[in-house]
Amino acid sequence: MRDLVFLGSWLVLVPIVMGGADLAVMLWAWTSLLAPNDVLYGVAVAVPFAKVAAILACLLLVFRRNDVQIRLGRTGWLLLALAFGAVLSQSLTVMADPAPGWDLCQKYLKILALALVVLWTITDRIRVHGLLLAICLGIGYIGVDEGAKFILSGSGHKVLGSPSIGDNNQVALDVLLIIPLLQYLYATASQRLLRVACAGGMLLSAVTVIATFSRGGFTGLVIVGLGSVLASRRKGLAGALLVVGLLAGGAFVGADWTNRMSTVQEAGEDSSFIGRVNAWKVSTLLAIERPLLGGGFHAIQHGEVWMSQAPGFSDLDFIPTGEQGSFPRAAHSIYFEVLGDLGFVGLACFVALLAFAWLEAGQVRRLVRRSGRADLLWAADLASKLRVSITAFIVSGSFLSAAYFDIDYLLIGLASALRFIVIRALKEKPVAVTLAGRTAPVHVPAFAATMPALTGSRPG
Amino acid sequence: MDAVLLVLECVAIVLVLRWVAARQGLGGLLGWKPDAPAKTPGPTRR
């Protein structure tokens, strides 16, 4: 039955998105994040929904341009460099069986393509809000579903993972990243129903992160909480809500959860943590052996590649972790994952991509503040929230294999698109969008006239 | 609960895309415009 409903909804969705490439990109983002094939069981399970949306988006980019702006900028070039590096690394991989690596490589190329078309098609406020809603709906499904199950089961339900996202740690990180975006949507929504939905989504997403029993996820949740307080215009209220939330959460979760989180302090003696450091060492050794290419996608998870680094393992004994072991492990860090897979060049591109997104979000806030433009305050608010999400990813990702997630690159593309939107808007006459959708002039303070030229300005 | 949520997801994404399309005055497949009047006046002939 659910398959028929889902297929039926596409009969409505496809005619709507034929209106423009931007709409198809929103559908693509939603479908990629929702991964509907994981929750369908009948006739629709074999339908490649994300592929259909991607093909629609690409066709519409050619035949139905609707304010599409083909540009690359720093982010676009880095995305292309990563795509080139990914194909090259996988083509010259060290793996005996490269087939699983090619699957991941193809997935990664689609993710990079999605981020690139976000840069090109998300060119104004309405489109930004549409994409934000699509992202929050896509990931919000698992956030709301698992969070509600955890509450209804009296904290007995444990999130084990999802076929498309990965294990519990990866689900925690994915869900975590939309909480700041939901906060932004909550603050800007004018309809009560939407505000209630955003508030519920935030609460249940936070509960889902807790229900994963992920220590990396919990660290990220703390960062999102503190970052949200600092980014909020009403810091006192936000801080009070955070304290109440922590107290309520602490009273609800069981002793096993508290015991699990307390092991963060004993990381040096934790076998799980030591195993991760071993994987980081193997990734580093592989990258030293092949600095330009790396070993290919998730190469160290293959037994022969893992053991090939055994002779040099003792070279990194200045970090004491004991024996390497014969059982291959995942990298458990976005940085070491990219380092082992794509080499030092790929890591440099990946880190630069994250750094630029973080700096560009800061630049948006600074530009809006200096301009004094009331009609662009939304962009500054969104940039603050994007920065919180990106910071959570940068920190929590240090302990999780999550370098090839859709949401990471969507946030990066969104930050870059937002910067382009603000720079373009600052060149135009200031306007305000009223509730009726019409425009009205806005009072611009005198100091806005002293604003420096923006085209040549750099983030920092 | 999964099925109910999935149906809500479908309804929500249709509303979101329809909202974005309507705010831009876009026509969809075969020129279908969700918020356009049934008939638009053509050019007047003298």
Short mmCIF file of C-alpha atoms in Angstrom, two decimals:
data_model
loop_
_atom_site.label_atom_id
_atom_site.label_comp_id
_atom_site.label_asym_id
_atom_site.label_seq_id
_atom_site.Cartn_x
_atom_site.Cartn_y
_atom_site.Cartn_z
CA MET A 1 0.00 0.00 0.00
CA ARG A 2 2.76 2.42 0.95
CA ASP A 3 4.48 1.64 -2.36
CA LEU A 4 1.38 2.67 -4.28
CA VAL A 5 1.08 5.89 -2.27
CA PHE A 6 4.74 6.70 -2.87
CA LEU A 7 4.51 5.94 -6.58
CA GLY A 8 1.30 7.99 -6.72
CA SER A 9 3.02 10.95 -5.13
CA TRP A 10 5.58 10.90 -7.96
CA LEU A 11 2.76 11.30 -10.46
CA VAL A 12 2.16 14.65 -8.77
CA LEU A 13 5.81 15.51 -8.11
CA VAL A 14 7.15 14.99 -11.64
CA PRO A 15 4.79 17.51 -13.32
CA ILE A 16 5.61 20.06 -10.62
CA VAL A 17 9.39 19.73 -10.97
CA MET A 18 9.14 20.09 -14.74
CA GLY A 19 8.81 23.78 -13.95
CA GLY A 20 12.54 24.21 -13.48
CA ALA A 21 15.88 22.64 -12.65
CA ASP A 22 15.81 24.10 -9.12
CA LEU A 23 12.67 22.12 -8.27
CA ALA A 24 14.21 18.93 -9.65
CA VAL A 25 17.32 19.53 -7.53
CA MET A 26 15.13 19.82 -4.42
CA LEU A 27 13.43 16.55 -5.32
CA TRP A 28 16.85 14.97 -5.92
CA ALA A 29 18.12 16.12 -2.52
CA TRP A 30 14.97 14.90 -0.75
CA THR A 31 15.06 11.50 -2.45
CA SER A 32 18.78 11.00 -1.84
CA LEU A 33 18.46 11.80 1.86
CA LEU A 34 15.22 9.90 2.44
CA ALA A 35 16.46 6.77 0.60
CA PRO A 36 12.86 5.58 0.05
CA ASN A 37 13.96 2.16 -1.19
CA ASP A 38 14.92 1.30 2.42
CA VAL A 39 11.35 1.72 3.60
CA LEU A 40 9.44 0.34 0.62
CA TYR A 41 8.80 -3.38 0.33
CA GLY A 42 6.60 -3.92 -2.74
CA VAL A 43 6.48 -2.93 -6.39
CA ALA A 44 8.35 0.33 -5.87
CA VAL A 45 11.40 -1.11 -4.15
CA ALA A 46 13.31 -1.56 -7.41
CA VAL A 47 12.52 1.91 -8.76
CA PRO A 48 15.66 4.12 -8.72
CA PHE A 49 13.91 7.25 -7.46
CA ALA A 50 17.08 9.27 -6.80
CA LYS A 51 18.39 8.42 -10.26
CA VAL A 52 15.11 9.53 -11.87
CA ALA A 53 15.27 12.83 -9.96
CA ALA A 54 18.93 13.30 -10.94
CA ILE A 55 18.21 12.67 -14.63
CA LEU A 56 15.27 15.10 -14.49
CA ALA A 57 17.50 17.74 -12.88
CA CYS A 58 20.21 17.31 -15.51
CA LEU A 59 17.71 17.47 -18.40
CA LEU A 60 16.04 20.55 -16.97
CA LEU A 61 19.44 22.20 -16.50
CA VAL A 62 19.74 22.04 -20.28
CA PHE A 63 16.16 22.54 -21.45
CA ARG A 64 14.41 24.50 -18.71
CA ARG A 65 16.85 26.92 -17.16
CA ASN A 66 15.16 29.05 -14.61
CA ASP A 67 17.63 31.59 -13.27
CA VAL A 68 20.32 28.90 -13.43
CA GLN A 69 23.77 30.41 -13.02
CA ILE A 70 26.56 28.14 -14.18
CA ARG A 71 29.53 29.15 -12.05
CA LEU A 72 32.24 27.31 -10.22
CA GLY A 73 34.10 29.51 -7.76
CA ARG A 74 36.39 27.90 -5.22
CA THR A 75 33.80 25.38 -4.06
CA GLY A 76 32.93 24.28 -7.60
CA TRP A 77 36.55 23.76 -8.58
CA LEU A 78 37.22 21.77 -5.41
CA LEU A 79 34.17 19.59 -6.07
CA LEU A 80 35.45 18.90 -9.59
CA ALA A 81 38.95 18.19 -8.26
CA LEU A 82 37.54 15.69 -5.77
CA ALA A 83 35.50 14.01 -8.52
CA PHE A 84 38.60 13.73 -10.72
CA GLY A 85 40.68 12.44 -7.81
CA ALA A 86 38.02 9.91 -6.84
CA VAL A 87 37.89 8.37 -10.32
CA LEU A 88 41.69 8.35 -10.60
CA SER A 89 42.21 6.76 -7.17
CA GLN A 90 39.61 4.11 -7.79
CA SER A 91 40.95 3.37 -11.28
CA LEU A 92 44.43 2.73 -9.88
CA THR A 93 43.31 1.13 -6.63
CA VAL A 94 45.37 -1.33 -4.61
CA MET A 95 42.33 -3.48 -3.85
CA ALA A 96 42.21 -7.00 -5.27
CA ASP A 97 38.45 -6.70 -5.74
CA PRO A 98 37.64 -3.11 -6.75
CA ALA A 99 33.89 -3.67 -7.29
CA PRO A 100 32.71 -2.41 -3.83
CA GLY A 101 34.99 0.60 -4.22
CA TRP A 102 33.44 1.43 -7.59
CA ASP A 103 29.96 1.34 -6.03
CA LEU A 104 31.04 3.88 -3.42
CA CYS A 105 32.88 5.93 -6.06
CA GLN A 106 29.71 6.16 -8.16
CA LYS A 107 27.71 7.20 -5.12
CA TYR A 108 30.33 9.84 -4.28
CA LEU A 109 30.28 11.24 -7.83
CA LYS A 110 26.48 11.61 -7.60
CA ILE A 111 26.86 13.43 -4.27
CA LEU A 112 29.44 15.82 -5.73
CA ALA A 113 27.20 16.40 -8.76
CA LEU A 114 24.27 17.22 -6.47
CA ALA A 115 26.39 19.77 -4.56
CA LEU A 116 27.48 21.32 -7.86
CA VAL A 117 23.94 21.73 -9.19
CA VAL A 118 22.91 23.22 -5.84
CA LEU A 119 25.52 25.91 -6.51
CA TRP A 120 24.01 26.58 -9.92
CA THR A 121 20.29 26.43 -9.22
CA ILE A 122 19.77 27.75 -5.69
CA THR A 123 19.90 31.42 -6.51
CA ASP A 124 17.42 33.19 -4.24
CA ARG A 125 15.70 33.06 -0.87
CA ILE A 126 12.69 31.04 -1.96
CA ARG A 127 14.89 28.37 -3.48
CA VAL A 128 17.11 28.28 -0.38
CA HIS A 129 14.05 27.73 1.79
CA GLY A 130 12.71 25.08 -0.58
CA LEU A 131 16.02 23.19 -0.45
CA LEU A 132 16.21 23.53 3.34
CA LEU A 133 12.73 22.07 3.68
CA ALA A 134 13.62 19.23 1.29
CA ILE A 135 16.79 18.44 3.30
CA CYS A 136 14.98 18.53 6.64
CA LEU A 137 12.16 16.36 5.30
CA GLY A 138 14.61 13.85 3.82
CA ILE A 139 16.66 13.28 6.98
CA GLY A 140 13.81 14.21 9.29
CA TYR A 141 12.07 10.95 8.41
CA ILE A 142 14.61 8.82 10.27
CA GLY A 143 15.03 11.51 12.94
CA VAL A 144 11.32 11.62 13.77
CA ASP A 145 10.75 7.88 13.32
CA GLU A 146 13.56 6.66 15.56
CA GLY A 147 13.12 9.44 18.12
CA ALA A 148 9.41 8.66 18.51
CA LYS A 149 10.17 4.94 18.90
CA PHE A 150 12.74 5.71 21.61
CA ILE A 151 10.25 7.82 23.58
CA LEU A 152 7.32 5.44 23.10
CA SER A 153 9.46 2.50 24.24
CA GLY A 154 10.48 4.32 27.41
CA SER A 155 14.13 4.62 26.25
CA GLY A 156 14.24 0.88 25.47
CA HIS A 157 14.60 1.32 21.70
CA LYS A 158 18.14 1.49 20.36
CA VAL A 159 18.96 2.85 16.90
CA LEU A 160 21.17 0.28 15.16
CA GLY A 161 21.52 2.02 11.81
CA SER A 162 19.99 2.30 8.39
CA PRO A 163 20.85 0.38 5.19
CA SER A 164 21.55 3.50 3.17
CA ILE A 165 23.16 5.70 5.85
CA GLY A 166 25.20 3.18 7.80
CA ASP A 167 25.62 2.22 11.45
CA ASN A 168 24.33 3.99 14.55
CA ASN A 169 27.21 6.50 14.60
CA GLN A 170 26.55 7.57 11.04
CA VAL A 171 22.81 7.93 11.65
CA ALA A 172 23.62 10.11 14.68
CA LEU A 173 25.79 12.44 12.62
CA ASP A 174 23.31 12.65 9.73
CA VAL A 175 20.39 13.52 12.01
CA LEU A 176 22.49 15.87 14.11
CA LEU A 177 23.31 18.12 11.17
CA ILE A 178 19.71 19.06 10.43
CA ILE A 179 18.94 20.30 13.96
CA PRO A 180 20.41 23.80 13.34
CA LEU A 181 18.57 23.97 10.00
CA LEU A 182 15.29 23.12 11.74
CA GLN A 183 16.04 25.87 14.27
CA TYR A 184 16.38 28.33 11.42
CA LEU A 185 13.14 27.17 9.80
CA TYR A 186 11.38 27.37 13.17
CA ALA A 187 12.55 30.95 13.67
CA THR A 188 11.51 32.10 10.19
CA ALA A 189 8.24 30.18 9.75
CA SER A 190 5.12 32.33 9.89
CA GLN A 191 2.59 29.49 10.12
CA ARG A 192 1.98 27.84 13.47
CA LEU A 193 1.71 24.36 11.97
CA LEU A 194 5.15 24.67 10.40
CA ARG A 195 6.64 25.97 13.65
CA VAL A 196 5.18 23.04 15.57
CA ALA A 197 6.53 20.62 12.95
CA CYS A 198 10.01 22.17 13.15
CA ALA A 199 10.01 22.14 16.97
CA GLY A 200 8.87 18.51 17.01
CA GLY A 201 11.48 17.60 14.39
CA MET A 202 14.24 19.24 16.45
CA LEU A 203 13.23 17.50 19.66
CA LEU A 204 12.83 14.06 18.09
CA SER A 205 16.06 14.41 16.10
CA ALA A 206 17.95 15.19 19.32
CA VAL A 207 16.31 12.16 20.92
CA THR A 208 17.39 10.02 17.95
CA VAL A 209 21.01 11.10 18.40
CA ILE A 210 20.78 10.03 22.06
CA ALA A 211 19.07 6.75 21.07
CA THR A 212 22.01 5.81 18.84
CA PHE A 213 24.25 5.48 21.94
CA SER A 214 26.93 7.12 19.78
CA ARG A 215 29.61 8.96 21.74
CA GLY A 216 30.68 10.90 18.65
CA GLY A 217 27.04 11.79 18.04
CA PHE A 218 26.61 12.97 21.62
CA THR A 219 29.73 15.16 21.31
CA GLY A 220 28.19 16.68 18.20
CA LEU A 221 24.89 17.22 20.03
CA VAL A 222 26.72 19.19 22.74
CA ILE A 223 28.42 21.29 20.03
CA VAL A 224 25.10 21.92 18.29
CA GLY A 225 23.52 22.91 21.63
CA LEU A 226 26.30 25.33 22.57
CA GLY A 227 26.62 26.65 19.01
CA SER A 228 22.88 27.27 18.80
CA VAL A 229 22.97 29.26 22.04
CA LEU A 230 25.87 31.38 20.79
CA ALA A 231 24.27 31.89 17.35
CA SER A 232 20.88 32.77 18.81
CA ARG A 233 19.67 36.36 19.01
CA ARG A 234 18.08 35.52 22.42
CA LYS A 235 20.98 33.78 24.11
CA GLY A 236 19.40 33.77 27.60
CA LEU A 237 16.26 31.96 26.45
CA ALA A 238 18.24 29.55 24.25
CA GLY A 239 20.61 28.76 27.14
CA ALA A 240 17.70 28.14 29.53
CA LEU A 241 16.05 25.81 27.00
CA LEU A 242 19.33 23.92 26.57
CA VAL A 243 19.69 23.41 30.35
CA VAL A 244 16.06 22.26 30.66
CA GLY A 245 16.58 19.89 27.72
CA LEU A 246 19.73 18.41 29.27
CA LEU A 247 18.04 17.90 32.65
CA ALA A 248 14.96 16.31 31.05
CA GLY A 249 17.14 14.11 28.83
CA GLY A 250 19.33 13.05 31.76
CA ALA A 251 16.26 11.99 33.74
CA PHE A 252 14.84 10.00 30.80
CA VAL A 253 17.82 7.93 29.60
CA GLY A 254 18.84 4.76 31.40
CA ALA A 255 22.00 3.84 33.28
CA ASP A 256 23.42 1.88 30.30
CA TRP A 257 23.39 5.06 28.20
CA THR A 258 25.13 7.05 30.96
CA ASN A 259 27.73 4.29 31.37
CA ARG A 260 28.35 4.24 27.63
CA MET A 261 28.91 8.02 27.46
CA SER A 262 31.19 8.02 30.52
CA THR A 263 33.65 5.78 28.62
CA VAL A 264 34.64 8.88 26.59
CA GLN A 265 36.90 9.81 29.52
CA GLU A 266 38.65 6.43 29.36
CA ALA A 267 39.39 6.54 25.63
CA GLY A 268 43.05 5.58 26.11
CA GLU A 269 42.04 2.22 27.61
CA ASP A 270 39.01 1.61 25.39
CA SER A 271 39.61 -1.20 22.86
CA SER A 272 37.16 0.44 20.45
CA PHE A 273 39.14 3.69 20.52
CA ILE A 274 42.51 1.92 20.21
CA GLY A 275 41.15 0.01 17.21
CA ARG A 276 40.24 3.34 15.61
CA VAL A 277 43.73 4.72 16.14
CA ASN A 278 45.10 1.57 14.51
CA ALA A 279 42.87 2.25 11.49
CA TRP A 280 44.12 5.85 11.40
CA LYS A 281 47.69 4.55 11.39
CA VAL A 282 47.00 2.13 8.52
CA SER A 283 45.31 4.94 6.54
CA THR A 284 48.32 7.20 7.10
CA LEU A 285 50.78 4.49 6.04
CA LEU A 286 48.74 3.81 2.90
CA ALA A 287 48.72 7.53 2.07
CA ILE A 288 52.49 7.79 2.63
CA GLU A 289 52.93 4.87 0.23
CA ARG A 290 50.61 6.47 -2.35
CA PRO A 291 50.47 10.21 -1.51
CA LEU A 292 48.82 11.37 -4.75
CA LEU A 293 46.19 8.66 -5.16
CA GLY A 294 45.54 6.87 -1.89
CA GLY A 295 44.34 3.30 -1.99
CA GLY A 296 40.86 3.73 -3.47
CA PHE A 297 37.49 3.80 -1.74
CA HIS A 298 37.56 2.07 1.67
CA ALA A 299 40.68 0.17 0.67
CA ILE A 300 41.84 -0.44 4.25
CA GLN A 301 38.67 -2.42 4.91
CA HIS A 302 40.05 -5.11 2.60
CA GLY A 303 42.15 -7.72 4.39
CA GLU A 304 45.02 -7.75 1.90
CA VAL A 305 45.38 -3.94 1.98
CA TRP A 306 45.16 -3.84 5.78
CA MET A 307 47.88 -6.46 6.15
CA SER A 308 50.06 -4.87 3.44
CA GLN A 309 50.82 -2.05 5.89
CA ALA A 310 51.91 -4.39 8.69
CA PRO A 311 55.68 -4.04 7.98
CA GLY A 312 55.58 -0.27 8.50
CA PHE A 313 53.11 -0.27 11.39
CA SER A 314 55.85 0.03 14.01
CA ASP A 315 57.06 3.28 12.38
CA LEU A 316 54.11 5.01 14.05
CA ASP A 317 54.76 3.52 17.49
CA PHE A 318 55.25 7.00 18.93
CA ILE A 319 51.47 6.76 19.42
CA PRO A 320 51.21 3.59 21.54
CA THR A 321 48.31 1.34 20.48
CA GLY A 322 49.73 -2.18 20.70
CA GLU A 323 49.41 -4.73 17.88
CA GLN A 324 47.86 -3.85 14.50
CA GLY A 325 45.70 -6.97 14.46
CA SER A 326 44.68 -8.95 11.40
CA PHE A 327 41.03 -7.86 11.31
CA PRO A 328 40.55 -4.84 8.97
CA ARG A 329 38.60 -1.88 10.34
CA ALA A 330 36.85 1.17 8.92
CA ALA A 331 38.77 4.46 9.16
CA HIS A 332 36.39 5.95 11.78
CA SER A 333 37.35 9.52 10.90
CA ILE A 334 36.40 11.62 7.92
CA TYR A 335 39.96 12.92 7.61
CA PHE A 336 41.72 9.55 7.77
CA GLU A 337 39.00 8.05 5.57
CA VAL A 338 39.76 10.55 2.79
CA LEU A 339 43.51 10.33 3.47
CA GLY A 340 43.57 6.55 3.00
CA ASP A 341 41.15 6.56 0.08
CA LEU A 342 42.27 9.60 -1.95
CA GLY A 343 45.75 10.41 -0.60
CA PHE A 344 47.15 13.71 0.65
CA VAL A 345 45.91 15.64 -2.39
CA GLY A 346 42.34 14.43 -1.85
CA LEU A 347 42.56 15.25 1.85
CA ALA A 348 43.80 18.77 1.04
CA CYS A 349 40.81 19.31 -1.30
CA PHE A 350 38.38 17.91 1.28
CA VAL A 351 39.72 20.04 4.13
CA ALA A 352 39.77 23.12 1.88
CA LEU A 353 36.13 22.46 0.94
CA LEU A 354 35.10 22.33 4.60
CA ALA A 355 37.22 25.36 5.50
CA PHE A 356 35.79 27.46 2.65
CA ALA A 357 32.22 26.53 3.60
CA TRP A 358 32.88 27.53 7.21
CA LEU A 359 34.57 30.79 6.19
CA GLU A 360 31.93 31.63 3.58
CA ALA A 361 29.17 31.28 6.16
CA GLY A 362 31.10 33.72 8.35
CA GLN A 363 31.56 36.05 5.40
CA VAL A 364 27.81 36.11 4.76
CA ARG A 365 27.16 37.19 8.35
CA ARG A 366 29.80 39.90 8.13
CA LEU A 367 28.56 41.25 4.79
CA VAL A 368 24.97 41.48 5.99
CA ARG A 369 25.97 43.13 9.26
CA ARG A 370 28.12 45.72 7.49
CA SER A 371 25.47 46.46 4.87
CA GLY A 372 22.75 47.04 7.48
CA ARG A 373 20.25 45.48 5.06
CA ALA A 374 17.18 44.29 6.96
CA ASP A 375 16.00 42.27 3.96
CA LEU A 376 19.14 40.11 4.17
CA LEU A 377 18.99 39.30 7.88
CA TRP A 378 17.59 35.88 7.01
CA ALA A 379 20.85 35.07 5.21
CA ALA A 380 22.92 36.03 8.25
CA ASP A 381 20.71 33.87 10.49
CA LEU A 382 20.96 30.92 8.12
CA ALA A 383 24.74 31.36 7.80
CA SER A 384 25.03 31.16 11.60
CA LYS A 385 23.08 27.91 11.65
CA LEU A 386 25.05 26.48 8.72
CA ARG A 387 28.23 27.25 10.63
CA VAL A 388 26.96 25.32 13.64
CA SER A 389 26.14 22.31 11.43
CA ILE A 390 29.50 22.44 9.66
CA THR A 391 31.34 22.77 12.98
CA ALA A 392 29.48 19.74 14.36
CA PHE A 393 30.45 17.79 11.24
CA ILE A 394 34.11 18.86 11.47
CA VAL A 395 34.37 17.85 15.14
CA SER A 396 32.11 14.77 15.30
CA GLY A 397 33.40 13.57 11.94
CA SER A 398 36.85 13.20 13.51
CA PHE A 399 35.64 9.94 15.05
CA LEU A 400 33.22 8.67 12.38
CA SER A 401 33.48 7.38 8.82
CA ALA A 402 31.18 9.89 7.19
CA ALA A 403 33.14 11.65 4.47
CA TYR A 404 30.81 10.52 1.69
CA PHE A 405 27.40 11.60 2.94
CA ASP A 406 24.96 13.66 0.85
CA ILE A 407 24.18 16.06 3.69
CA ASP A 408 27.84 17.11 4.12
CA TYR A 409 28.14 18.31 0.56
CA LEU A 410 24.65 19.81 0.49
CA LEU A 411 25.63 22.02 3.44
CA ILE A 412 28.85 22.99 1.66
CA GLY A 413 26.96 23.80 -1.55
CA LEU A 414 24.34 25.73 0.37
CA ALA A 415 26.94 27.86 2.18
CA SER A 416 28.57 28.75 -1.12
CA ALA A 417 25.21 29.44 -2.82
CA LEU A 418 24.20 31.67 0.09
CA ARG A 419 27.35 33.74 -0.33
CA PHE A 420 26.62 34.22 -4.04
CA ILE A 421 23.02 35.22 -3.25
CA VAL A 422 24.09 37.81 -0.69
CA ILE A 423 26.81 39.29 -2.90
CA ARG A 424 24.33 39.55 -5.78
CA ALA A 425 21.65 41.07 -3.57
CA LEU A 426 24.06 43.66 -2.21
CA LYS A 427 24.65 44.91 -5.75
CA GLU A 428 20.92 45.43 -6.19
CA LYS A 429 18.44 47.86 -4.66
CA PRO A 430 17.34 46.71 -1.17
CA VAL A 431 13.85 45.23 -1.03
CA ALA A 432 11.81 43.39 1.57
CA VAL A 433 9.55 40.46 0.86
CA THR A 434 6.21 40.96 2.56
CA LEU A 435 3.78 38.25 3.58
CA ALA A 436 1.82 38.76 0.38
CA GLY A 437 4.91 37.99 -1.66
CA ARG A 438 5.15 41.55 -2.96
CA THR A 439 8.19 43.72 -2.49
CA ALA A 440 8.49 46.93 -0.53
CA PRO A 441 11.34 49.41 -0.11
CA VAL A 442 13.48 49.09 2.98
CA HIS A 443 15.15 51.80 5.00
CA VAL A 444 18.90 51.52 4.60
CA PRO A 445 21.05 53.08 7.35
CA ALA A 446 23.52 55.69 6.32
CA PHE A 447 26.56 53.55 7.18
CA ALA A 448 25.63 51.10 4.45
CA ALA A 449 26.94 53.62 1.94
CA THR A 450 30.43 53.10 3.34
CA MET A 451 30.32 49.39 2.49
CA PRO A 452 33.45 48.32 0.57
CA ALA A 453 33.33 46.73 -2.88
CA LEU A 454 32.19 43.16 -2.42
CA THR A 455 33.24 41.40 -5.55
CA GLY A 456 36.88 41.25 -4.63
CA SER A 457 36.38 40.58 -0.92
CA ARG A 458 37.68 37.36 0.50
CA PRO A 459 36.40 35.27 3.39
CA GLY A 460 38.30 35.32 6.65
CA MET B 1 4.17 4.39 12.13
CA ASP B 2 6.73 4.12 9.30
CA ALA B 3 3.99 4.03 6.67
CA VAL B 4 2.14 7.02 8.15
CA LEU B 5 5.36 9.03 8.26
CA LEU B 6 6.14 8.12 4.66
CA VAL B 7 2.72 9.33 3.52
CA LEU B 8 3.21 12.56 5.46
CA GLU B 9 6.63 12.94 3.81
CA CYS B 10 5.06 12.62 0.37
CA VAL B 11 2.38 15.18 1.16
CA ALA B 12 4.93 17.56 2.66
CA ILE B 13 7.37 17.43 -0.28
CA VAL B 14 4.51 17.98 -2.74
CA LEU B 15 3.43 21.05 -0.75
CA VAL B 16 7.00 22.37 -0.52
CA LEU B 17 7.72 22.02 -4.24
CA ARG B 18 4.32 23.40 -5.14
CA TRP B 19 4.97 26.37 -2.85
CA VAL B 20 8.36 27.08 -4.44
CA ALA B 21 6.90 26.75 -7.94
CA ALA B 22 3.97 28.99 -7.11
CA ARG B 23 6.14 31.68 -5.56
CA GLN B 24 8.15 31.81 -8.76
CA GLY B 25 5.10 31.73 -11.01
CA LEU B 26 6.47 28.69 -12.77
CA GLY B 27 4.66 26.52 -15.23
CA GLY B 28 5.15 22.80 -14.84
CA LEU B 29 4.65 20.02 -17.34
CA LEU B 30 2.87 21.24 -20.51
CA GLY B 31 2.74 24.75 -19.13
CA TRP B 32 0.63 23.78 -16.12
CA LYS B 33 0.81 26.56 -13.57
CA PRO B 34 -0.55 25.58 -10.18
CA ASP B 35 -1.71 29.03 -9.09
CA ALA B 36 -2.54 30.53 -12.47
CA PRO B 37 -6.12 31.57 -13.35
CA ALA B 38 -8.02 29.27 -15.65
CA LYS B 39 -7.80 31.66 -18.60
CA THR B 40 -5.35 34.45 -19.18
CA PRO B 41 -6.34 37.32 -21.49
CA GLY B 42 -4.55 37.34 -24.82
CA PRO B 43 -3.37 40.42 -26.75
CA THR B 44 -6.20 42.71 -27.87
CA ARG B 45 -6.61 43.26 -31.62
CA ARG B 46 -7.48 46.73 -32.92
#
